[in-house]
């Protein structure tokens, strides 16, 4: 059954037009009036819906039954990362959503290759947010992770304050770094986790020291040198698969 995100409140019996991209998807699938769809709006759970009418360029559906289904990984993991260049950020956002990321904060750091500002930065953020929505449609998540506006590392430091129960990990090769497996002992998985990861070339020494001062614990993924778009995904996968994590699944 196709899953479609709609950015509006939903109620039983409500009739609404699907967004243009979703309408095209329904037409490509050659669905007919009466066919069922799944709608979700990111506010929790999902809705069974039925196609009422299919026009030349629009599709009208009616929401029927709400199902309180959640498919979130237990801890709320925020990725704070130096943006990799080219198309790697697109793939990173897609896979991070599939692996359960709660939010994504793109950063420009001292060694960042990708530099964004103004309208270009906002267009990229909107593009990445659309990728996050599409990934939720595909993987079954009913809560869409927010992709925050692009920020400088210094700007993010200034606006970020640790929350209660939050753990902060700095991914990298610091001499005193602990392995992810050590930090993820059974029963000690934090309810909130921020993963800070650098761009190509990593964080500069001064940025590493600033991260330590901000409470980030040096954490390693092993002896291999992982790409900037691989390291945060590997850490997310380790959290998602750890025995101490209790995912919220459909009942």
PDB file of C-alpha atoms in Angstrom:
ATOM      1  CA  UNK A   1       0.000   0.000   0.000  1.00  0.00           C
ATOM      2  CA  UNK A   2       1.529   3.391  -0.964  1.00  0.00           C
ATOM      3  CA  UNK A   3       2.581   5.634   1.943  1.00  0.00           C
ATOM      4  CA  UNK A   4       2.224   9.384   1.449  1.00  0.00           C
ATOM      5  CA  UNK A   5       3.238  12.292   3.665  1.00  0.00           C
ATOM      6  CA  UNK A   6       0.795  15.201   3.908  1.00  0.00           C
ATOM      7  CA  UNK A   7       1.753  18.313   5.833  1.00  0.00           C
ATOM      8  CA  UNK A   8      -1.707  19.029   7.282  1.00  0.00           C
ATOM      9  CA  UNK A   9      -3.709  17.946  10.359  1.00  0.00           C
ATOM     10  CA  UNK A  10      -5.873  14.895   9.639  1.00  0.00           C
ATOM     11  CA  UNK A  11      -9.253  13.716  10.947  1.00  0.00           C
ATOM     12  CA  UNK A  12     -11.591  10.815  10.157  1.00  0.00           C
ATOM     13  CA  UNK A  13     -13.794  11.633   7.172  1.00  0.00           C
ATOM     14  CA  UNK A  14     -11.587  14.515   6.036  1.00  0.00           C
ATOM     15  CA  UNK A  15     -11.290  14.955   2.260  1.00  0.00           C
ATOM     16  CA  UNK A  16      -8.092  16.439   0.874  1.00  0.00           C
ATOM     17  CA  UNK A  17      -6.069  16.793  -2.310  1.00  0.00           C
ATOM     18  CA  UNK A  18      -2.729  15.020  -2.399  1.00  0.00           C
ATOM     19  CA  UNK A  19       0.432  17.105  -2.974  1.00  0.00           C
ATOM     20  CA  UNK A  20       1.370  17.267  -6.697  1.00  0.00           C
ATOM     21  CA  UNK A  21       4.275  14.818  -6.383  1.00  0.00           C
ATOM     22  CA  UNK A  22       2.130  12.298  -4.511  1.00  0.00           C
ATOM     23  CA  UNK A  23      -0.683  12.699  -7.040  1.00  0.00           C
ATOM     24  CA  UNK A  24       1.711  11.877  -9.871  1.00  0.00           C
ATOM     25  CA  UNK A  25       2.894   8.823  -7.937  1.00  0.00           C
ATOM     26  CA  UNK A  26      -0.692   7.557  -7.610  1.00  0.00           C
ATOM     27  CA  UNK A  27      -1.255   8.077 -11.334  1.00  0.00           C
ATOM     28  CA  UNK A  28       1.972   6.282 -12.261  1.00  0.00           C
ATOM     29  CA  UNK A  29       0.839   3.307 -10.146  1.00  0.00           C
ATOM     30  CA  UNK A  30      -2.466   3.362 -12.101  1.00  0.00           C
ATOM     31  CA  UNK A  31      -4.496   3.258  -8.905  1.00  0.00           C
ATOM     32  CA  UNK A  32      -8.245   3.717  -9.224  1.00  0.00           C
ATOM     33  CA  UNK A  33     -10.937   5.362  -7.068  1.00  0.00           C
ATOM     34  CA  UNK A  34     -11.590   3.145  -4.058  1.00  0.00           C
ATOM     35  CA  UNK A  35      -7.959   2.046  -3.707  1.00  0.00           C
ATOM     36  CA  UNK A  36      -6.408   2.357  -0.239  1.00  0.00           C
ATOM     37  CA  UNK A  37      -3.429   4.505   0.745  1.00  0.00           C
ATOM     38  CA  UNK A  38      -1.565   5.209   3.984  1.00  0.00           C
ATOM     39  CA  UNK A  39      -1.201   8.859   4.995  1.00  0.00           C
ATOM     40  CA  UNK A  40       0.993  10.309   7.741  1.00  0.00           C
ATOM     41  CA  UNK A  41       1.666  13.903   8.739  1.00  0.00           C
ATOM     42  CA  UNK A  42       4.562  13.548  11.176  1.00  0.00           C
ATOM     43  CA  UNK A  43       2.406  14.174  14.250  1.00  0.00           C
ATOM     44  CA  UNK A  44       2.273  10.502  15.223  1.00  0.00           C
ATOM     45  CA  UNK A  45       0.664   7.383  13.849  1.00  0.00           C
ATOM     46  CA  UNK A  46      -0.733   6.888  10.373  1.00  0.00           C
ATOM     47  CA  UNK A  47      -4.091   6.955   8.601  1.00  0.00           C
ATOM     48  CA  UNK A  48      -5.818   4.542   6.281  1.00  0.00           C
ATOM     49  CA  UNK A  49      -7.210   6.603   3.408  1.00  0.00           C
ATOM     50  CA  UNK A  50      -9.159   5.879   0.231  1.00  0.00           C
ATOM     51  CA  UNK A  51      -8.991   7.508  -3.198  1.00  0.00           C
ATOM     52  CA  UNK A  52     -12.189   9.447  -3.976  1.00  0.00           C
ATOM     53  CA  UNK A  53     -11.351  10.922  -7.354  1.00  0.00           C
ATOM     54  CA  UNK A  54      -8.485  10.991  -9.843  1.00  0.00           C
ATOM     55  CA  UNK A  55      -8.297  13.963 -12.200  1.00  0.00           C
ATOM     56  CA  UNK A  56      -5.870  14.844 -14.967  1.00  0.00           C
ATOM     57  CA  UNK A  57      -3.380  16.379 -12.527  1.00  0.00           C
ATOM     58  CA  UNK A  58      -4.943  15.967  -9.088  1.00  0.00           C
ATOM     59  CA  UNK A  59      -5.994  13.180  -6.726  1.00  0.00           C
ATOM     60  CA  UNK A  60      -8.621  13.568  -3.999  1.00  0.00           C
ATOM     61  CA  UNK A  61      -8.593  11.188  -1.006  1.00  0.00           C
ATOM     62  CA  UNK A  62     -10.527  10.781   2.223  1.00  0.00           C
ATOM     63  CA  UNK A  63      -8.920   9.881   5.556  1.00  0.00           C
ATOM     64  CA  UNK A  64     -10.670   6.996   7.317  1.00  0.00           C
ATOM     65  CA  UNK A  65      -8.994   5.372  10.333  1.00  0.00           C
ATOM     66  CA  UNK A  66      -6.072   6.467  12.498  1.00  0.00           C
ATOM     67  CA  UNK A  67      -3.591   3.818  13.673  1.00  0.00           C
ATOM     68  CA  UNK A  68      -1.308   4.687  16.616  1.00  0.00           C
ATOM     69  CA  UNK A  69       1.737   3.061  15.049  1.00  0.00           C
ATOM     70  CA  UNK A  70       5.301   4.187  15.806  1.00  0.00           C
ATOM     71  CA  UNK A  71       8.486   2.778  14.322  1.00  0.00           C
ATOM     72  CA  UNK A  72      11.060   4.955  16.061  1.00  0.00           C
ATOM     73  CA  UNK A  73      14.321   3.764  17.577  1.00  0.00           C
ATOM     74  CA  UNK A  74      14.395   4.325  21.348  1.00  0.00           C
ATOM     75  CA  UNK A  75      16.967   7.129  21.789  1.00  0.00           C
ATOM     76  CA  UNK A  76      16.587  10.485  20.034  1.00  0.00           C
ATOM     77  CA  UNK A  77      19.820  10.737  18.015  1.00  0.00           C
ATOM     78  CA  UNK A  78      20.753  14.094  16.481  1.00  0.00           C
ATOM     79  CA  UNK A  79      23.465  14.147  13.816  1.00  0.00           C
ATOM     80  CA  UNK A  80      25.581  17.296  13.883  1.00  0.00           C
ATOM     81  CA  UNK A  81      27.961  17.027  10.966  1.00  0.00           C
ATOM     82  CA  UNK A  82      30.266  18.828   8.635  1.00  0.00           C
ATOM     83  CA  UNK A  83      28.501  18.544   5.285  1.00  0.00           C
ATOM     84  CA  UNK A  84      30.222  16.234   2.803  1.00  0.00           C
ATOM     85  CA  UNK A  85      30.497  17.573  -0.740  1.00  0.00           C
ATOM     86  CA  UNK A  86      28.756  16.587  -3.996  1.00  0.00           C
ATOM     87  CA  UNK A  87      25.838  14.154  -3.680  1.00  0.00           C
ATOM     88  CA  UNK A  88      27.117  12.494  -0.513  1.00  0.00           C
ATOM     89  CA  UNK A  89      24.963  14.648   1.754  1.00  0.00           C
ATOM     90  CA  UNK A  90      21.829  13.539  -0.113  1.00  0.00           C
ATOM     91  CA  UNK A  91      22.643   9.890   0.514  1.00  0.00           C
ATOM     92  CA  UNK A  92      23.664  10.586   4.107  1.00  0.00           C
ATOM     93  CA  UNK A  93      20.299  12.228   4.892  1.00  0.00           C
ATOM     94  CA  UNK A  94      18.359   9.395   3.259  1.00  0.00           C
ATOM     95  CA  UNK A  95      20.199   6.624   5.083  1.00  0.00           C
ATOM     96  CA  UNK A  96      20.270   8.505   8.404  1.00  0.00           C
ATOM     97  CA  UNK A  97      16.475   8.736   8.326  1.00  0.00           C
ATOM     98  CA  UNK A  98      16.190   5.013   7.549  1.00  0.00           C
ATOM     99  CA  UNK A  99      18.468   4.280  10.521  1.00  0.00           C
ATOM    100  CA  UNK A 100      16.375   6.332  12.919  1.00  0.00           C
ATOM    101  CA  UNK A 101      17.989   9.781  13.174  1.00  0.00           C
ATOM    102  CA  UNK A 102      15.814  12.165  15.191  1.00  0.00           C
ATOM    103  CA  UNK A 103      17.241  15.370  13.667  1.00  0.00           C
ATOM    104  CA  UNK A 104      20.063  16.490  11.381  1.00  0.00           C
ATOM    105  CA  UNK A 105      22.148  19.654  11.795  1.00  0.00           C
ATOM    106  CA  UNK A 106      24.347  20.470   8.757  1.00  0.00           C
ATOM    107  CA  UNK A 107      27.495  22.417   9.629  1.00  0.00           C
ATOM    108  CA  UNK A 108      30.215  24.424   7.918  1.00  0.00           C
ATOM    109  CA  UNK A 109      33.526  23.856   9.683  1.00  0.00           C
ATOM    110  CA  UNK A 110      37.079  25.045   9.124  1.00  0.00           C
ATOM    111  CA  UNK A 111      37.845  22.217   6.690  1.00  0.00           C
ATOM    112  CA  UNK A 112      34.447  22.013   4.972  1.00  0.00           C
ATOM    113  CA  UNK A 113      34.578  21.751   1.185  1.00  0.00           C
ATOM    114  CA  UNK A 114      30.886  22.566   0.771  1.00  0.00           C
ATOM    115  CA  UNK A 115      30.105  26.205   1.616  1.00  0.00           C
ATOM    116  CA  UNK A 116      26.509  27.404   1.645  1.00  0.00           C
ATOM    117  CA  UNK A 117      24.880  30.695   2.581  1.00  0.00           C
ATOM    118  CA  UNK A 118      21.717  32.708   1.937  1.00  0.00           C
ATOM    119  CA  UNK A 119      19.177  31.427  -0.581  1.00  0.00           C
ATOM    120  CA  UNK A 120      21.460  28.626  -1.707  1.00  0.00           C
ATOM    121  CA  UNK A 121      21.705  27.290   1.829  1.00  0.00           C
ATOM    122  CA  UNK A 122      17.917  27.410   2.294  1.00  0.00           C
ATOM    123  CA  UNK A 123      17.299  25.663  -1.041  1.00  0.00           C
ATOM    124  CA  UNK A 124      19.679  22.893  -0.003  1.00  0.00           C
ATOM    125  CA  UNK A 125      18.005  22.559   3.391  1.00  0.00           C
ATOM    126  CA  UNK A 126      14.575  22.282   1.732  1.00  0.00           C
ATOM    127  CA  UNK A 127      15.992  19.697  -0.688  1.00  0.00           C
ATOM    128  CA  UNK A 128      17.383  17.623   2.188  1.00  0.00           C
ATOM    129  CA  UNK A 129      14.094  17.934   4.082  1.00  0.00           C
ATOM    130  CA  UNK A 130      12.259  16.556   1.043  1.00  0.00           C
ATOM    131  CA  UNK A 131      14.709  13.637   0.991  1.00  0.00           C
ATOM    132  CA  UNK A 132      13.916  13.001   4.670  1.00  0.00           C
ATOM    133  CA  UNK A 133      10.175  12.936   3.886  1.00  0.00           C
ATOM    134  CA  UNK A 134      10.685  10.496   0.989  1.00  0.00           C
ATOM    135  CA  UNK A 135      12.822   8.256   3.204  1.00  0.00           C
ATOM    136  CA  UNK A 136      10.040   8.146   5.822  1.00  0.00           C
ATOM    137  CA  UNK A 137       7.519   7.241   3.126  1.00  0.00           C
ATOM    138  CA  UNK A 138       9.764   4.367   2.076  1.00  0.00           C
ATOM    139  CA  UNK A 139      10.871   2.988   5.453  1.00  0.00           C
ATOM    140  CA  UNK A 140       7.619   3.282   7.408  1.00  0.00           C
ATOM    141  CA  UNK A 141       8.530   5.992   9.908  1.00  0.00           C
ATOM    142  CA  UNK A 142       5.633   8.253  10.886  1.00  0.00           C
ATOM    143  CA  UNK A 143       7.719  11.068  12.380  1.00  0.00           C
ATOM    144  CA  UNK A 144       9.843  13.074   9.950  1.00  0.00           C
ATOM    145  CA  UNK A 145      13.275  14.163  11.245  1.00  0.00           C
ATOM    146  CA  UNK A 146      13.884  17.899  10.936  1.00  0.00           C
ATOM    147  CA  UNK A 147      16.841  19.074   8.856  1.00  0.00           C
ATOM    148  CA  UNK A 148      17.988  22.297  10.515  1.00  0.00           C
ATOM    149  CA  UNK A 149      19.263  25.344   8.609  1.00  0.00           C
ATOM    150  CA  UNK A 150      22.953  25.225   7.714  1.00  0.00           C
ATOM    151  CA  UNK A 151      25.040  26.754  10.524  1.00  0.00           C
ATOM    152  CA  UNK A 152      28.658  27.463  11.250  1.00  0.00           C
ATOM    153  CA  UNK A 153      30.201  25.337  13.976  1.00  0.00           C
ATOM    154  CA  UNK A 154      30.771  28.457  16.084  1.00  0.00           C
ATOM    155  CA  UNK A 155      27.147  29.505  15.600  1.00  0.00           C
ATOM    156  CA  UNK A 156      25.902  26.089  16.618  1.00  0.00           C
ATOM    157  CA  UNK A 157      28.090  26.122  19.777  1.00  0.00           C
ATOM    158  CA  UNK A 158      26.499  29.430  20.762  1.00  0.00           C
ATOM    159  CA  UNK A 159      22.920  28.153  20.405  1.00  0.00           C
ATOM    160  CA  UNK A 160      23.334  24.606  21.713  1.00  0.00           C
ATOM    161  CA  UNK A 161      22.804  23.854  25.373  1.00  0.00           C
ATOM    162  CA  UNK A 162      22.998  20.285  26.773  1.00  0.00           C
ATOM    163  CA  UNK A 163      19.623  18.819  27.752  1.00  0.00           C
ATOM    164  CA  UNK A 164      18.918  16.624  30.756  1.00  0.00           C
ATOM    165  CA  UNK A 165      19.933  13.035  30.135  1.00  0.00           C
ATOM    166  CA  UNK A 166      21.746  13.932  26.927  1.00  0.00           C
ATOM    167  CA  UNK A 167      25.012  12.281  25.888  1.00  0.00           C
ATOM    168  CA  UNK A 168      27.440  13.911  23.441  1.00  0.00           C
ATOM    169  CA  UNK A 169      29.890  11.912  21.354  1.00  0.00           C
ATOM    170  CA  UNK A 170      32.645  13.221  19.110  1.00  0.00           C
ATOM    171  CA  UNK A 171      33.391  10.741  16.308  1.00  0.00           C
ATOM    172  CA  UNK A 172      37.079  10.597  15.442  1.00  0.00           C
ATOM    173  CA  UNK A 173      40.550   9.286  16.197  1.00  0.00           C
ATOM    174  CA  UNK A 174      41.478  11.051  19.440  1.00  0.00           C
ATOM    175  CA  UNK A 175      44.112   9.095  21.375  1.00  0.00           C
ATOM    176  CA  UNK A 176      41.788   8.709  24.362  1.00  0.00           C
ATOM    177  CA  UNK A 177      38.672   7.802  22.340  1.00  0.00           C
ATOM    178  CA  UNK A 178      36.501   4.924  23.521  1.00  0.00           C
ATOM    179  CA  UNK A 179      34.909   2.476  21.112  1.00  0.00           C
ATOM    180  CA  UNK A 180      31.203   2.782  20.402  1.00  0.00           C
ATOM    181  CA  UNK A 181      30.702  -0.692  21.897  1.00  0.00           C
ATOM    182  CA  UNK A 182      32.182   0.513  25.201  1.00  0.00           C
ATOM    183  CA  UNK A 183      29.881   3.524  25.316  1.00  0.00           C
ATOM    184  CA  UNK A 184      26.872   1.388  24.436  1.00  0.00           C
ATOM    185  CA  UNK A 185      26.917  -1.028  27.319  1.00  0.00           C
ATOM    186  CA  UNK A 186      23.613  -2.853  27.730  1.00  0.00           C
ATOM    187  CA  UNK A 187      21.157  -0.825  29.762  1.00  0.00           C
ATOM    188  CA  UNK A 188      23.125   2.424  29.500  1.00  0.00           C
ATOM    189  CA  UNK A 189      21.924   3.742  26.151  1.00  0.00           C
ATOM    190  CA  UNK A 190      21.134   7.445  26.678  1.00  0.00           C
ATOM    191  CA  UNK A 191      17.610   8.697  25.866  1.00  0.00           C
ATOM    192  CA  UNK A 192      19.115  11.603  23.920  1.00  0.00           C
ATOM    193  CA  UNK A 193      22.357  11.446  21.958  1.00  0.00           C
ATOM    194  CA  UNK A 194      24.204  13.999  19.826  1.00  0.00           C
ATOM    195  CA  UNK A 195      26.791  12.672  17.374  1.00  0.00           C
ATOM    196  CA  UNK A 196      29.290  15.252  16.136  1.00  0.00           C
ATOM    197  CA  UNK A 197      31.169  14.264  12.996  1.00  0.00           C
ATOM    198  CA  UNK A 198      33.544  16.282  10.825  1.00  0.00           C
ATOM    199  CA  UNK A 199      33.686  16.851   7.058  1.00  0.00           C
ATOM    200  CA  UNK A 200      36.297  15.511   4.655  1.00  0.00           C
ATOM    201  CA  UNK A 201      39.580  15.994   6.482  1.00  0.00           C
ATOM    202  CA  UNK A 202      37.891  15.928   9.884  1.00  0.00           C
ATOM    203  CA  UNK A 203      37.557  18.701  12.434  1.00  0.00           C
ATOM    204  CA  UNK A 204      40.467  21.063  12.986  1.00  0.00           C
ATOM    205  CA  UNK A 205      42.415  20.677  16.291  1.00  0.00           C
ATOM    206  CA  UNK A 206      40.853  23.821  17.752  1.00  0.00           C
ATOM    207  CA  UNK A 207      37.377  22.510  16.896  1.00  0.00           C
ATOM    208  CA  UNK A 208      38.141  19.202  18.587  1.00  0.00           C
ATOM    209  CA  UNK A 209      39.217  21.019  21.741  1.00  0.00           C
ATOM    210  CA  UNK A 210      36.072  23.172  21.629  1.00  0.00           C
ATOM    211  CA  UNK A 211      33.974  20.002  21.315  1.00  0.00           C
ATOM    212  CA  UNK A 212      35.668  18.515  24.372  1.00  0.00           C
ATOM    213  CA  UNK A 213      34.998  21.704  26.312  1.00  0.00           C
ATOM    214  CA  UNK A 214      31.330  21.459  25.284  1.00  0.00           C
ATOM    215  CA  UNK A 215      31.054  17.989  26.823  1.00  0.00           C
ATOM    216  CA  UNK A 216      31.630  15.787  23.776  1.00  0.00           C
ATOM    217  CA  UNK A 217      33.265  12.436  24.564  1.00  0.00           C
ATOM    218  CA  UNK A 218      35.812  11.178  21.993  1.00  0.00           C
ATOM    219  CA  UNK A 219      34.369   8.058  20.384  1.00  0.00           C
ATOM    220  CA  UNK A 220      35.863   5.755  17.774  1.00  0.00           C
ATOM    221  CA  UNK A 221      34.265   3.354  15.310  1.00  0.00           C
ATOM    222  CA  UNK A 222      37.374   1.211  14.948  1.00  0.00           C
ATOM    223  CA  UNK A 223      40.777   1.348  13.261  1.00  0.00           C
ATOM    224  CA  UNK A 224      39.505   1.934   9.702  1.00  0.00           C
ATOM    225  CA  UNK A 225      39.340   5.490   8.342  1.00  0.00           C
ATOM    226  CA  UNK A 226      35.701   6.023   7.362  1.00  0.00           C
ATOM    227  CA  UNK A 227      34.466   8.676   4.958  1.00  0.00           C
ATOM    228  CA  UNK A 228      32.665  11.734   6.280  1.00  0.00           C
ATOM    229  CA  UNK A 229      29.357  10.305   5.038  1.00  0.00           C
ATOM    230  CA  UNK A 230      30.023   6.807   6.404  1.00  0.00           C
ATOM    231  CA  UNK A 231      31.086   7.458  10.019  1.00  0.00           C
ATOM    232  CA  UNK A 232      27.793   8.959  11.304  1.00  0.00           C
ATOM    233  CA  UNK A 233      25.790   6.216   9.598  1.00  0.00           C
ATOM    234  CA  UNK A 234      27.956   3.520  11.183  1.00  0.00           C
ATOM    235  CA  UNK A 235      27.404   5.095  14.611  1.00  0.00           C
ATOM    236  CA  UNK A 236      23.647   5.298  14.012  1.00  0.00           C
ATOM    237  CA  UNK A 237      23.540   1.636  13.002  1.00  0.00           C
ATOM    238  CA  UNK A 238      25.479   0.658  16.142  1.00  0.00           C
ATOM    239  CA  UNK A 239      22.926   2.477  18.312  1.00  0.00           C
ATOM    240  CA  UNK A 240      19.928   1.064  16.440  1.00  0.00           C
ATOM    241  CA  UNK A 241      21.151  -2.549  16.707  1.00  0.00           C
ATOM    242  CA  UNK A 242      22.363  -2.435  20.291  1.00  0.00           C
ATOM    243  CA  UNK A 243      20.547  -4.816  22.701  1.00  0.00           C
ATOM    244  CA  UNK A 244      19.917  -1.966  25.148  1.00  0.00           C
ATOM    245  CA  UNK A 245      17.793  -0.086  22.620  1.00  0.00           C
ATOM    246  CA  UNK A 246      14.050  -0.711  22.726  1.00  0.00           C
ATOM    247  CA  UNK A 247      12.468   0.391  19.433  1.00  0.00           C
ATOM    248  CA  UNK A 248       8.849   1.519  19.277  1.00  0.00           C
ATOM    249  CA  UNK A 249       7.227  -0.882  16.825  1.00  0.00           C
ATOM    250  CA  UNK A 250       3.722  -1.392  15.541  1.00  0.00           C
ATOM    251  CA  UNK A 251       1.571  -3.194  18.079  1.00  0.00           C
TER     252      UNK A 251
END
